[in-house]
Amino acid sequence: MTAPLIYVPASELAGYQQIPSHLAARSPFSGADVCALAGLAVAPGGHRSRFDDDLWDFVDLADAPRMMRPSEKRWDFGHIPNPRWRLTAKEFLMALLAPEHEAVVALPHALRTPMNPTTLRIVLRELGHWLSFLGSAGVESLAEVMQEHCDAYRQFRTEVGLKTARRPRTAPVTPGGLIVTLKPVKYLSFYTELFTAGGYAAGFEPWKGKTVSQVVGWKPPASNTTPAVPDELFQPLMAAALYLMDTLGEPVAQEFSQVKYWLAHPGTGPSTVSAQKLGLIRAEIDRYAAEGIPLARSSAQQVKNRLTQGWSPDDPLLKVNYGRLMRGVTNFSFLQPKDMAKVRPALQAAVEAVGLAEPYGRDPALIPTYDTGDLVPWTAQPLSSADVRQLAYMVNAACRIVVSAISGMRSSEMDELTDTSPLPPVDVPGGTQRYRLASKLIKHKAFGGIREEWVVLEPAWKAVKMASRLARDDYGAHAFSPGDMSGAIEAVRRFVNSEAGARLGLAPIPDGPITTQMLRQTLAMEMSQRPGGLLAAKIHLKHLRVATTEGYSNRPGGSQAALLAEVRKAEQKHHLELTAQAFRDFQAGQLPAGPGARDLIAAFEHIDEQLKDFAAGEPSVLESERRLENLLRQQSKHLHVQAANYCWFRDPGKALCLKLAGRTGESRPLAGMCDSARCPQATHHPCHKPVWLSAAGNTQSLIDNPRIGKAERLRLVPERDRALAVVADIDSAHPGP
């Protein structure tokens, strides 16, 4: 058959018809409560859809994750005009929701794990496209479907897609996207015996013998393909986010609380006002004039409303928010015309005397700029309520960036954070505290997620507390608005790159994509590649690995355990790359230096001998590379990256750090006690030379400082000489410029 050249939406096919009652009654799910059958909890008194309804509304699901949008809770089957196919679609989705139903259990190929309702909403959408395609191709019964229809649909979705006059396609279809498209096409064959109105012909299965992944040619990537955030983006972004949270957050939160207060107390407009109340209003007007306090300016919407009500554009009180003034002494937000006339002269005189100004940020506190620390007002001019709300959203977005970047939480997990998520700090030995966030783990878990806790650094904990103060009322008790990081990133970038950001000394944030997944990958890469796993080198925080992994080694399946697995995988890859580079240097005649150089050279010579068995011909090149990688991987397992050396931790008994600490039974070196100039398992390479040169230079500066005592200078001389000796050792082992 030939694929149709255009896509005909279901709404443009045959007119809507009711499902024949005799078919609906025969369905094994007829009359069933959808949520009860699927085991989905509904809020007390909430709406419950029936199987026979053409609109399944899950608006009152009790456990729905916050990332589930309202549109995803409305499943409209009415857009499938063929009544028999509409019944089939409802039975198909009900079977995916309730795989333990007796009518589904009997099917040999049915899926046995309940599908998440969020995923099933996508299945319904794609199923509608497939059925509309069949209708536009002239197919009247699913029993008529053949492999040619399936192949034509695949070609159609790949080459033409769903391009219509109202929705042109802007990006090519990826194999991963085609998997979502074709799954309903294939999965319908698993439930043929279940469908009351008939399904595919007996024995027919699209692309029989192949999975959907094989059909579209999709293979899972060998490693995480999400890139880390480039340094030129990450550094100014994190610097700005931390500054906005710590420095600008408090004054913005105070003004935002005032905005919310005035919105929550709109006041009233009485029909009559007593003489006493009018006297209080006049006295307040006089106070403003006497103290030189500008009257509050009305919002643009308020001015528009007044013009609609018949106010003159030339009225001197048109832009005066006199309701704010009156609510300072009464509960009135406006006056009737007869009472307004009694206070109008005083108001007009006050406006002429002191003028108008925005009501918020009139006496701004001083805060230090980011670059120089000079004290400046936190806002350059008074702000309207809209300005304050915009600033609150921006600082809230900065808090979300902080939580994402230094905790590794996914978007779905941050969406579940509330004002009660920051748990009380726990004191730990050493005079420090551990900070925890309570949320939900959503991904790969049953619908609604499970309770989980994250051990985080203090800035992430403080960020959630600040975000809760800056959350809009429509967030409920949640700290952040639901959704991905893109909106938060752009809000912070716009502010930082504006005149306001420059006034506060913030470095501009360049253009470029930044997502939650990229921030999570950046965290994993920083922990795996930085010596000791220090993200503190960039944002001046504490040791990250301890805070992020403590308490999670015994929580299999936890979110941070999954992050730690990503870190370890990235760490192994990085260590293999470093070992391979050291081996290539060895082959080029550039030998390692340091006390452990002899053992490392011997290990590399052994690897070199192992490779000599392979000829250099083309057919054996790939096998030789694989053998080299396997040999180097064994060596890289012993590598521990330090700031000034590589530690090849083969034998704990030889580790100088463990001997000094009296803990020779440890399985990892003690980085804080490393003395690589004397440890027999430490080596130095060209990448470490700048560290030792810096140490020697800093020590020499102290020696030359006349304020340093003579005895201390004498003690520092051997330290300088040892650093210079290491530099000389590196230079002698690595000849050349």
XYZ file of C-alpha atoms in Angstrom:
737
model
C 0.000 0.000 0.000
C 1.036 3.642 -0.339
C 1.351 5.880 2.715
C -0.995 8.859 2.714
C 0.689 12.184 2.038
C -1.184 14.129 4.728
C -2.257 13.396 8.263
C -5.991 13.602 8.887
C -6.730 14.401 12.568
C -9.367 12.264 14.237
C -11.654 15.258 14.682
C -11.870 15.670 10.894
C -12.899 12.064 10.173
C -16.406 10.595 10.478
C -18.820 12.198 12.923
C -18.847 11.238 16.562
C -20.890 8.127 17.391
C -21.757 6.416 20.645
C -20.292 3.000 21.442
C -23.000 0.396 20.774
C -24.526 -0.521 24.127
C -24.431 -4.269 23.427
C -20.652 -4.098 22.902
C -19.990 -1.903 25.933
C -21.974 -4.243 28.169
C -19.918 -7.254 27.054
C -16.578 -5.650 28.011
C -14.963 -7.279 31.054
C -14.412 -3.777 32.455
C -17.962 -2.505 31.906
C -19.187 -0.285 34.757
C -15.887 -0.506 36.635
C -14.400 2.329 38.670
C -11.161 3.010 36.762
C -9.145 4.152 39.774
C -10.376 1.325 42.010
C -9.532 -1.247 39.333
C -6.061 0.241 38.821
C -5.357 0.650 42.529
C -5.009 4.450 42.254
C -5.860 6.429 45.392
C -8.367 9.273 45.031
C -8.710 12.202 47.433
C -11.759 11.913 49.735
C -14.820 13.129 47.865
C -12.838 13.411 44.640
C -14.065 12.645 41.148
C -13.980 8.972 40.079
C -14.253 8.057 36.410
C -16.084 4.987 35.144
C -14.849 2.744 32.370
C -17.877 3.568 30.220
C -17.115 7.321 30.322
C -15.495 8.729 27.196
C -13.515 11.139 29.394
C -11.434 9.695 32.202
C -10.605 12.542 34.569
C -7.908 11.864 37.169
C -7.883 15.408 38.539
C -8.312 14.195 42.133
C -5.616 11.512 42.215
C -4.154 11.602 45.711
C -0.639 10.408 44.841
C -0.130 12.176 41.515
C 3.385 13.601 41.311
C 3.599 17.337 40.917
C 5.302 16.968 37.547
C 2.059 15.472 36.179
C 0.369 18.390 34.427
C -3.427 18.901 34.583
C -3.724 18.070 30.868
C -2.100 14.696 31.543
C -4.884 13.871 34.006
C -7.638 14.135 31.359
C -7.881 11.163 29.011
C -10.332 12.008 26.236
C -11.352 9.011 24.152
C -14.014 11.037 22.326
C -11.481 12.093 19.685
C -11.515 8.524 18.341
C -14.605 8.754 16.111
C -14.908 5.040 15.329
C -16.970 3.779 18.298
C -15.591 0.237 18.074
C -11.995 1.505 18.128
C -12.862 3.814 21.018
C -13.960 0.808 23.066
C -10.783 -1.012 22.040
C -8.648 1.938 23.136
C -10.313 2.038 26.571
C -9.874 -1.712 27.048
C -6.230 -1.446 25.948
C -5.414 1.299 28.455
C -7.386 -0.384 31.216
C -5.366 -3.560 30.669
C -2.122 -1.568 30.934
C -3.373 0.107 34.118
C -4.597 -3.106 35.769
C -2.489 -6.051 34.496
C -3.652 -8.218 37.424
C -7.304 -8.159 36.314
C -8.539 -11.678 35.702
C -9.297 -10.934 32.045
C -5.734 -9.681 31.488
C -3.859 -12.304 33.479
C -5.119 -14.975 31.094
C -3.400 -13.322 28.101
C -0.016 -14.974 27.449
C 1.780 -11.906 26.067
C 0.209 -9.155 28.169
C 2.513 -6.824 30.083
C 2.646 -7.769 33.759
C 3.786 -4.481 35.332
C 1.281 -1.623 35.721
C 2.163 1.372 33.579
C 2.484 4.805 35.115
C -0.587 6.966 34.309
C 1.729 9.736 33.099
C 3.205 7.342 30.544
C -0.214 6.006 29.573
C -1.392 9.489 28.641
C 1.347 9.459 25.985
C 0.279 5.963 24.912
C -3.284 7.218 24.414
C -2.036 10.129 22.312
C 0.055 7.873 20.058
C -2.714 5.281 19.838
C -5.053 8.014 18.587
C -2.549 8.944 15.865
C -2.284 5.302 14.749
C -6.052 4.827 14.594
C -6.493 8.125 12.740
C -3.878 6.995 10.228
C -5.783 3.771 9.647
C -9.038 5.690 9.223
C -7.496 8.078 6.682
C -6.121 5.028 4.817
C -9.614 3.549 4.477
C -9.239 0.779 7.064
C -12.579 0.059 8.753
C -11.635 -2.838 11.030
C -8.467 -3.658 12.936
C -8.704 -7.164 11.516
C -7.807 -5.634 8.113
C -4.473 -4.301 9.376
C -1.457 -5.897 7.668
C 2.278 -5.461 7.944
C 2.158 -3.086 4.986
C 0.014 -0.668 7.035
C 2.498 -0.793 9.903
C 5.489 -0.197 7.623
C 3.671 2.668 5.913
C 2.858 4.245 9.269
C 6.469 3.957 10.377
C 7.627 5.606 7.154
C 4.948 8.270 7.513
C 5.964 9.176 11.069
C 9.642 9.142 10.123
C 9.539 11.188 6.919
C 6.316 13.181 7.137
C 5.450 13.040 10.814
C 2.389 14.872 12.075
C 2.999 17.991 10.040
C -0.201 19.964 9.559
C -1.024 23.544 8.693
C -1.485 24.299 12.392
C 1.505 22.345 13.688
C 4.528 22.137 11.386
C 7.242 19.773 12.494
C 10.416 21.588 13.482
C 12.817 18.731 14.276
C 13.628 15.343 12.720
C 12.216 12.212 14.326
C 14.811 10.330 16.360
C 14.862 6.532 16.854
C 14.005 7.099 20.514
C 10.947 9.113 19.491
C 9.863 6.397 17.063
C 9.900 3.852 19.875
C 7.193 5.839 21.678
C 5.269 6.141 18.389
C 5.315 2.455 17.443
C 4.820 0.787 20.817
C 1.002 1.039 20.714
C 1.052 -0.359 17.155
C 2.810 -3.503 18.343
C 1.326 -3.809 21.829
C -2.248 -3.962 20.500
C -1.426 -7.463 19.222
C -0.747 -8.636 22.795
C -4.405 -8.052 23.752
C -6.330 -9.267 20.680
C -8.347 -11.817 22.692
C -9.359 -9.129 25.187
C -10.955 -6.657 22.764
C -14.747 -6.858 22.724
C -15.061 -5.055 19.380
C -12.272 -7.045 17.766
C -8.574 -6.472 17.328
C -5.899 -7.529 14.882
C -6.408 -10.758 12.959
C -5.610 -13.895 14.939
C -1.868 -14.528 14.979
C -0.935 -11.165 13.486
C 1.798 -9.210 15.264
C 3.460 -6.167 13.714
C 7.164 -6.800 13.032
C 6.868 -10.275 14.494
C 10.049 -11.552 16.068
C 11.478 -8.073 16.594
C 11.263 -5.625 19.433
C 10.303 -2.028 18.718
C 13.895 -0.995 19.477
C 15.144 -3.379 16.788
C 12.554 -2.099 14.324
C 13.695 1.520 14.640
C 17.386 0.653 15.003
C 17.807 2.108 18.466
C 20.565 0.900 20.766
C 21.145 2.118 24.304
C 24.240 4.321 24.525
C 27.301 2.706 26.023
C 27.721 5.624 28.424
C 25.927 8.728 29.605
C 25.710 11.033 26.586
C 24.538 14.068 28.568
C 27.308 16.678 28.473
C 28.500 18.523 31.536
C 27.957 22.273 31.755
C 31.031 24.018 30.282
C 33.184 25.919 32.788
C 32.558 29.234 31.051
C 28.824 28.759 31.809
C 29.003 26.917 35.112
C 31.261 29.318 36.992
C 29.288 32.572 36.452
C 25.980 30.716 36.834
C 26.870 29.212 40.220
C 28.522 32.412 41.430
C 25.385 34.381 40.572
C 22.967 31.789 42.005
C 24.781 31.614 45.350
C 25.073 35.398 45.568
C 21.413 35.953 44.738
C 20.336 33.377 47.312
C 22.643 34.523 50.137
C 22.781 38.288 49.599
C 19.789 39.480 47.598
C 17.369 36.840 48.869
C 16.640 38.309 52.296
C 15.602 41.864 51.243
C 13.571 40.490 48.339
C 11.851 37.989 50.656
C 10.918 40.775 53.077
C 9.343 42.880 50.337
C 7.641 39.826 48.824
C 6.009 39.044 52.168
C 4.547 42.569 52.118
C 3.214 42.051 48.601
C 1.530 38.813 49.645
C 0.093 40.497 52.725
C -1.548 43.300 50.742
C -2.876 40.821 48.184
C -4.345 38.681 50.975
C -6.018 41.721 52.613
C -7.709 43.602 49.778
C -9.932 45.643 52.091
C -13.522 46.698 51.485
C -15.477 49.567 49.951
C -18.318 50.573 52.331
C -21.472 52.309 51.144
C -21.113 54.976 53.843
C -18.153 56.202 55.869
C -18.453 57.787 59.291
C -17.058 61.207 60.013
C -14.547 59.625 62.388
C -13.159 57.362 59.637
C -12.947 60.281 57.196
C -11.011 62.199 59.835
C -8.513 59.340 60.194
C -8.042 59.228 56.406
C -7.451 63.028 56.227
C -4.984 62.804 59.124
C -3.062 60.060 57.318
C -2.958 62.143 54.133
C -1.625 65.097 56.126
C 1.031 62.872 57.708
C 2.279 61.786 54.272
C 2.497 65.433 53.176
C 4.164 66.605 56.389
C 6.813 63.877 56.400
C 7.443 64.123 52.647
C 6.401 60.529 51.947
C 5.388 60.031 48.293
C 1.991 58.430 47.791
C 1.930 54.934 46.336
C 1.544 54.633 42.583
C -1.279 52.466 41.226
C -0.531 49.448 39.092
C -1.134 49.540 35.351
C -4.085 47.167 35.768
C -5.637 49.385 38.414
C -5.335 52.431 36.144
C -6.927 50.459 33.309
C -9.819 49.436 35.553
C -10.430 53.040 36.593
C -10.529 54.215 32.981
C -13.043 51.445 32.244
C -15.154 52.683 35.166
C -15.302 56.188 33.659
C -12.372 58.001 35.254
C -10.978 60.875 33.218
C -7.471 60.337 31.772
C -6.641 63.822 33.113
C -7.743 63.096 36.671
C -4.784 63.961 38.972
C -5.728 61.004 41.210
C -5.909 58.459 38.371
C -2.528 56.921 39.220
C -2.749 57.294 43.010
C -3.076 54.090 45.031
C -5.032 55.780 47.786
C -6.398 52.416 48.901
C -2.971 51.537 50.287
C -2.941 54.802 52.241
C -6.422 54.230 53.663
C -5.725 50.648 54.693
C -3.041 52.018 56.997
C -5.779 53.423 59.271
C -8.963 51.658 58.084
C -9.979 48.534 56.247
C -11.076 50.510 53.181
C -9.564 49.988 49.745
C -11.766 52.511 47.940
C -14.491 55.056 48.633
C -17.842 55.761 47.109
C -17.940 58.947 44.937
C -19.713 61.002 47.609
C -17.041 60.166 50.209
C -14.222 60.448 47.692
C -15.250 64.027 47.046
C -14.681 64.833 50.756
C -11.027 63.718 50.752
C -10.153 64.589 47.153
C -8.848 68.117 47.900
C -6.448 66.816 50.546
C -5.291 63.990 48.242
C -4.663 66.329 45.328
C -2.707 68.691 47.559
C -0.595 65.788 48.868
C 0.134 64.556 45.352
C 1.286 68.022 44.333
C 3.449 68.299 47.454
C 5.173 64.883 47.647
C 4.409 63.208 44.301
C 4.064 59.474 43.546
C 6.452 56.530 43.845
C 6.280 52.755 43.712
C 5.407 51.368 47.143
C 8.181 48.782 47.676
C 11.925 49.063 48.235
C 11.741 52.740 49.140
C 14.431 52.580 51.831
C 16.645 49.773 50.532
C 19.198 48.139 52.791
C 22.847 48.111 51.742
C 24.375 44.873 50.473
C 27.949 44.097 49.293
C 28.575 43.773 45.570
C 29.865 40.430 44.361
C 33.109 41.656 42.789
C 34.444 44.341 45.140
C 32.327 44.036 48.270
C 31.375 47.712 48.142
C 28.051 48.447 49.844
C 25.224 49.494 47.523
C 21.404 49.646 47.891
C 19.903 46.302 46.965
C 17.583 48.069 44.517
C 18.381 51.218 42.579
C 14.809 52.533 42.667
C 11.433 51.828 44.323
C 9.573 48.806 42.990
C 6.014 47.981 42.071
C 4.335 44.805 43.261
C 4.935 43.310 39.805
C 8.645 44.153 40.076
C 8.868 42.473 43.477
C 7.082 39.364 42.224
C 9.472 39.174 39.281
C 12.494 39.495 41.568
C 11.045 36.849 43.890
C 10.638 34.463 40.974
C 14.208 35.145 39.864
C 15.737 34.506 43.309
C 13.534 31.421 43.684
C 14.975 30.237 40.354
C 18.503 30.861 41.666
C 17.685 28.671 44.680
C 16.529 25.900 42.350
C 19.834 26.107 40.461
C 21.783 25.805 43.725
C 19.809 22.746 44.851
C 20.177 21.065 41.472
C 23.890 21.782 41.083
C 25.137 20.632 44.488
C 22.657 17.892 45.413
C 22.167 16.027 42.123
C 18.379 15.936 42.587
C 16.272 15.392 39.473
C 13.558 17.835 38.414
C 10.813 15.471 39.576
C 12.436 15.281 43.018
C 12.862 19.049 43.343
C 9.218 19.498 42.335
C 8.214 17.620 45.506
C 10.217 19.830 47.909
C 8.021 21.750 50.367
C 8.506 24.253 53.179
C 8.892 21.294 55.569
C 11.536 19.538 53.458
C 14.565 21.122 55.217
C 14.838 18.818 58.238
C 16.495 20.005 61.468
C 20.297 19.796 61.233
C 21.956 16.861 62.988
C 25.121 17.409 65.029
C 27.996 15.086 64.108
C 31.388 14.565 65.758
C 33.876 17.298 65.016
C 31.557 20.208 65.729
C 29.842 20.134 62.335
C 26.286 19.475 61.237
C 24.604 17.355 58.613
C 21.756 18.863 56.591
C 18.952 16.796 55.074
C 16.117 17.414 52.638
C 12.960 15.293 52.630
C 11.248 14.777 49.296
C 9.994 11.978 47.048
C 11.798 9.661 44.656
C 9.667 9.523 41.496
C 11.702 8.002 38.658
C 11.558 4.199 38.317
C 9.187 3.974 41.303
C 5.498 3.154 41.665
C 3.046 5.887 40.747
C 3.239 8.666 43.313
C 6.833 7.884 44.304
C 8.315 6.959 47.672
C 9.590 9.075 50.530
C 13.310 9.787 50.405
C 15.875 11.957 52.162
C 18.984 13.618 50.744
C 22.071 14.505 52.762
C 23.129 17.836 51.279
C 25.488 20.719 51.813
C 24.243 23.639 53.878
C 23.740 25.947 50.836
C 21.252 23.491 49.302
C 19.390 23.288 52.612
C 19.310 27.086 52.910
C 18.206 27.371 49.269
C 15.029 25.362 49.912
C 14.196 27.447 52.982
C 14.684 30.670 51.019
C 12.737 29.332 48.017
C 9.789 28.497 50.286
C 9.652 32.136 51.422
C 9.674 33.280 47.794
C 7.131 30.751 46.497
C 3.904 32.051 44.988
C 0.605 31.178 46.607
C -0.359 28.922 43.699
C 2.657 26.708 44.535
C 0.816 25.593 47.663
C 3.359 24.420 50.233
C 5.905 23.589 47.523
C 9.154 25.509 47.183
C 9.398 25.558 43.380
C 7.112 25.719 40.386
C 6.824 22.390 38.545
C 8.858 22.030 35.398
C 12.353 21.806 34.032
C 15.296 24.077 34.722
C 15.072 26.071 31.491
C 12.772 28.779 32.866
C 14.887 29.171 36.004
C 18.108 29.435 34.006
C 16.740 32.101 31.690
C 15.286 34.151 34.573
C 18.649 34.263 36.331
C 20.554 34.881 33.091
C 18.309 37.833 32.142
C 18.790 39.485 35.526
C 22.539 38.875 35.741
C 23.114 40.177 32.206
C 20.985 43.291 32.829
C 22.033 46.647 34.280
C 20.842 45.465 37.705
C 23.219 42.482 37.594
C 26.119 44.661 36.477
C 25.393 47.118 39.336
C 25.751 44.221 41.804
C 29.079 43.185 40.261
C 27.914 39.889 38.738
C 29.788 38.495 35.754
C 27.578 37.973 32.664
C 26.375 34.432 31.955
C 27.059 33.493 28.301
C 24.405 31.937 26.104
C 24.269 28.167 26.018
C 22.038 25.259 27.047
C 21.880 24.267 30.719
C 19.488 21.587 31.984
C 18.935 19.652 35.199
C 20.491 16.587 33.570
C 23.565 18.605 32.592
C 23.954 19.958 36.127
C 23.657 16.436 37.528
C 26.291 15.220 35.081
C 28.526 18.166 36.008
C 28.271 17.186 39.669
C 29.180 13.584 38.848
C 32.146 14.691 36.723
C 33.397 17.114 39.379
C 33.254 14.450 42.071
C 35.002 11.905 39.861
C 37.722 14.048 38.272
C 38.624 16.696 40.820
C 41.321 15.574 43.294
C 39.414 14.234 46.284
C 36.121 14.982 44.544
C 36.119 18.682 45.358
C 33.470 20.912 43.879
C 34.640 23.375 46.524
C 37.423 24.417 44.167
C 34.794 26.326 42.197
C 32.123 27.509 44.611
C 33.983 27.633 47.966
C 31.956 24.925 49.662
C 32.832 21.995 51.884
C 34.090 18.604 50.792
C 31.262 17.389 48.582
C 31.787 13.635 48.449
C 31.328 13.231 52.210
C 28.067 15.171 52.379
C 26.600 13.674 49.224
C 27.337 10.020 49.969
C 27.198 9.792 53.755
C 24.275 7.729 54.943
C 23.446 6.270 51.536
C 25.821 3.322 51.265
C 23.171 1.199 53.009
C 20.202 2.548 51.028
C 20.079 0.442 47.852
C 18.019 2.087 45.161
C 18.155 5.528 46.756
C 18.475 8.579 44.556
C 21.891 9.558 45.848
C 23.033 5.949 45.590
C 22.203 6.167 41.884
C 24.138 9.424 41.646
C 27.087 7.824 43.422
C 27.012 4.973 40.902
C 27.222 7.539 38.092
C 30.130 9.196 39.907
C 32.012 5.916 40.278
C 31.477 5.052 36.647
C 32.785 8.451 35.542
C 35.667 8.134 38.005
C 36.706 4.752 36.589
C 36.625 6.149 33.066
C 38.684 9.181 34.077
C 41.261 7.058 35.906
C 41.599 4.809 32.862
C 42.233 7.877 30.686
C 44.914 9.150 33.094
C 46.584 5.733 33.233
C 46.540 5.462 29.445
C 48.141 8.918 29.146
C 50.865 7.933 31.616
C 51.492 4.740 29.614
C 51.720 6.683 26.343
C 54.214 9.039 27.992
C 56.222 5.986 29.079
C 56.246 4.633 25.525
C 57.444 8.038 24.304
C 60.382 7.981 26.719
C 58.857 10.382 29.254
C 59.124 8.485 32.523
C 57.228 9.173 35.753
C 59.034 10.756 38.688
C 58.677 10.303 42.426
C 59.326 7.513 44.937
C 56.833 5.178 43.224
C 58.205 5.694 39.715
C 60.240 2.458 39.719
C 57.210 0.259 40.468
C 55.034 2.089 37.910
C 57.717 1.749 35.220
C 57.968 -1.980 35.992
C 54.183 -2.315 35.629
C 54.245 -0.475 32.301
C 57.154 -2.626 31.055
C 55.123 -5.724 31.897
C 52.150 -4.354 29.946
C 54.442 -3.542 27.027
C 55.762 -7.123 27.002
C 52.204 -8.458 27.012
C 51.441 -6.458 23.872
C 54.446 -7.725 21.897
C 52.633 -10.988 21.167
C 50.363 -9.110 18.775
C 51.509 -8.282 15.273
C 51.189 -4.716 14.065
C 49.081 -5.711 11.063
C 45.710 -4.139 10.496
C 43.564 -7.215 11.360
C 44.944 -7.331 14.928
C 44.870 -3.618 15.698
C 41.398 -3.662 17.258
C 42.173 -6.739 19.373
C 45.458 -5.193 20.482
C 43.702 -2.012 21.566
C 41.176 -4.010 23.549
C 43.940 -5.982 25.230
C 45.788 -2.777 26.084
C 42.618 -1.288 27.551
C 42.052 -4.391 29.687
C 45.644 -4.354 30.946
C 45.525 -0.659 31.755
C 42.137 -1.022 33.443
C 43.694 -3.373 35.997
C 46.370 -0.783 36.697
C 43.896 2.127 36.837
C 41.903 0.393 39.606
C 44.765 1.257 41.971
C 44.911 4.949 40.985
C 43.846 7.639 43.433
C 44.148 11.174 42.090
C 45.627 13.709 44.499
C 46.201 17.412 44.000
C 49.991 17.107 43.585
C 50.563 13.474 42.632
C 49.113 10.138 41.524
C 48.776 7.525 44.268
C 49.026 3.907 43.018
C 47.514 2.297 46.094
C 48.476 -1.341 45.531
C 49.757 -2.303 48.982
C 48.249 -0.661 52.114
C 51.324 -1.822 54.018
C 53.530 0.523 51.960
C 51.246 3.572 52.196
C 53.028 6.272 54.179
C 49.761 8.033 55.053
C 48.384 4.890 56.716
C 51.633 4.305 58.614
C 51.604 7.860 59.955
C 47.971 7.479 61.033
C 48.453 3.977 62.424
C 45.635 2.626 60.233
C 47.341 0.135 57.922
C 44.143 -1.885 57.516
C 42.370 0.771 55.443
C 41.361 0.077 51.836
C 41.825 3.677 50.647
C 44.611 6.224 51.192
C 44.178 9.144 53.567
C 44.421 12.143 51.252
C 44.827 14.627 54.083
C 48.058 12.970 55.238
C 49.644 12.417 51.838
C 53.388 13.125 51.608
C 54.081 12.170 48.008
C 57.733 13.210 48.166
C 58.389 10.248 50.506
C 55.590 7.739 49.828
C 56.793 4.680 47.821
C 53.470 4.472 45.941
C 53.317 8.097 44.741
C 54.396 9.364 41.331
C 54.733 12.831 39.842
C 53.880 13.798 36.276
C 54.069 17.017 34.215
C 50.503 17.972 35.211
C 51.685 18.204 38.850
C 54.598 20.553 38.170
C 52.524 23.802 38.512
C 51.317 22.689 41.955
C 54.854 22.151 43.248
C 56.105 25.371 41.654
C 53.284 27.254 43.369
C 54.125 25.623 46.706
C 57.789 26.553 46.311
C 56.907 30.131 45.345
C 54.533 30.588 48.275
C 57.096 29.195 50.696
C 59.785 31.482 49.300
C 57.469 34.461 49.807
C 57.142 33.563 53.478
C 60.906 33.149 53.798
C 61.424 36.612 52.309
C 58.816 38.191 54.584
C 60.609 40.170 57.322
C 57.668 39.665 59.693
C 58.312 35.929 59.790
C 60.580 34.901 62.655
C 64.046 33.556 61.994
C 63.274 30.130 63.415
C 60.176 29.821 61.235
C 62.141 30.883 58.140
C 64.729 28.195 58.872
C 61.943 25.626 59.141
C 60.482 26.703 55.798
C 63.730 26.354 53.841
C 63.604 22.517 53.701
C 59.967 22.704 52.583
C 60.952 24.982 49.693
C 63.939 22.809 48.794
C 61.785 19.664 48.790
C 59.262 21.273 46.431
C 62.036 22.421 44.111
C 63.567 18.932 44.233
C 60.253 17.437 43.089
C 60.120 19.960 40.224
C 63.678 19.081 39.220
C 62.825 15.373 39.393
C 59.842 15.905 37.079
C 61.982 17.904 34.643
C 64.689 15.247 34.534
C 62.154 12.480 33.915
C 60.401 14.470 31.186
C 63.009 16.068 28.914
C 61.917 18.773 26.534
C 60.389 22.245 26.750
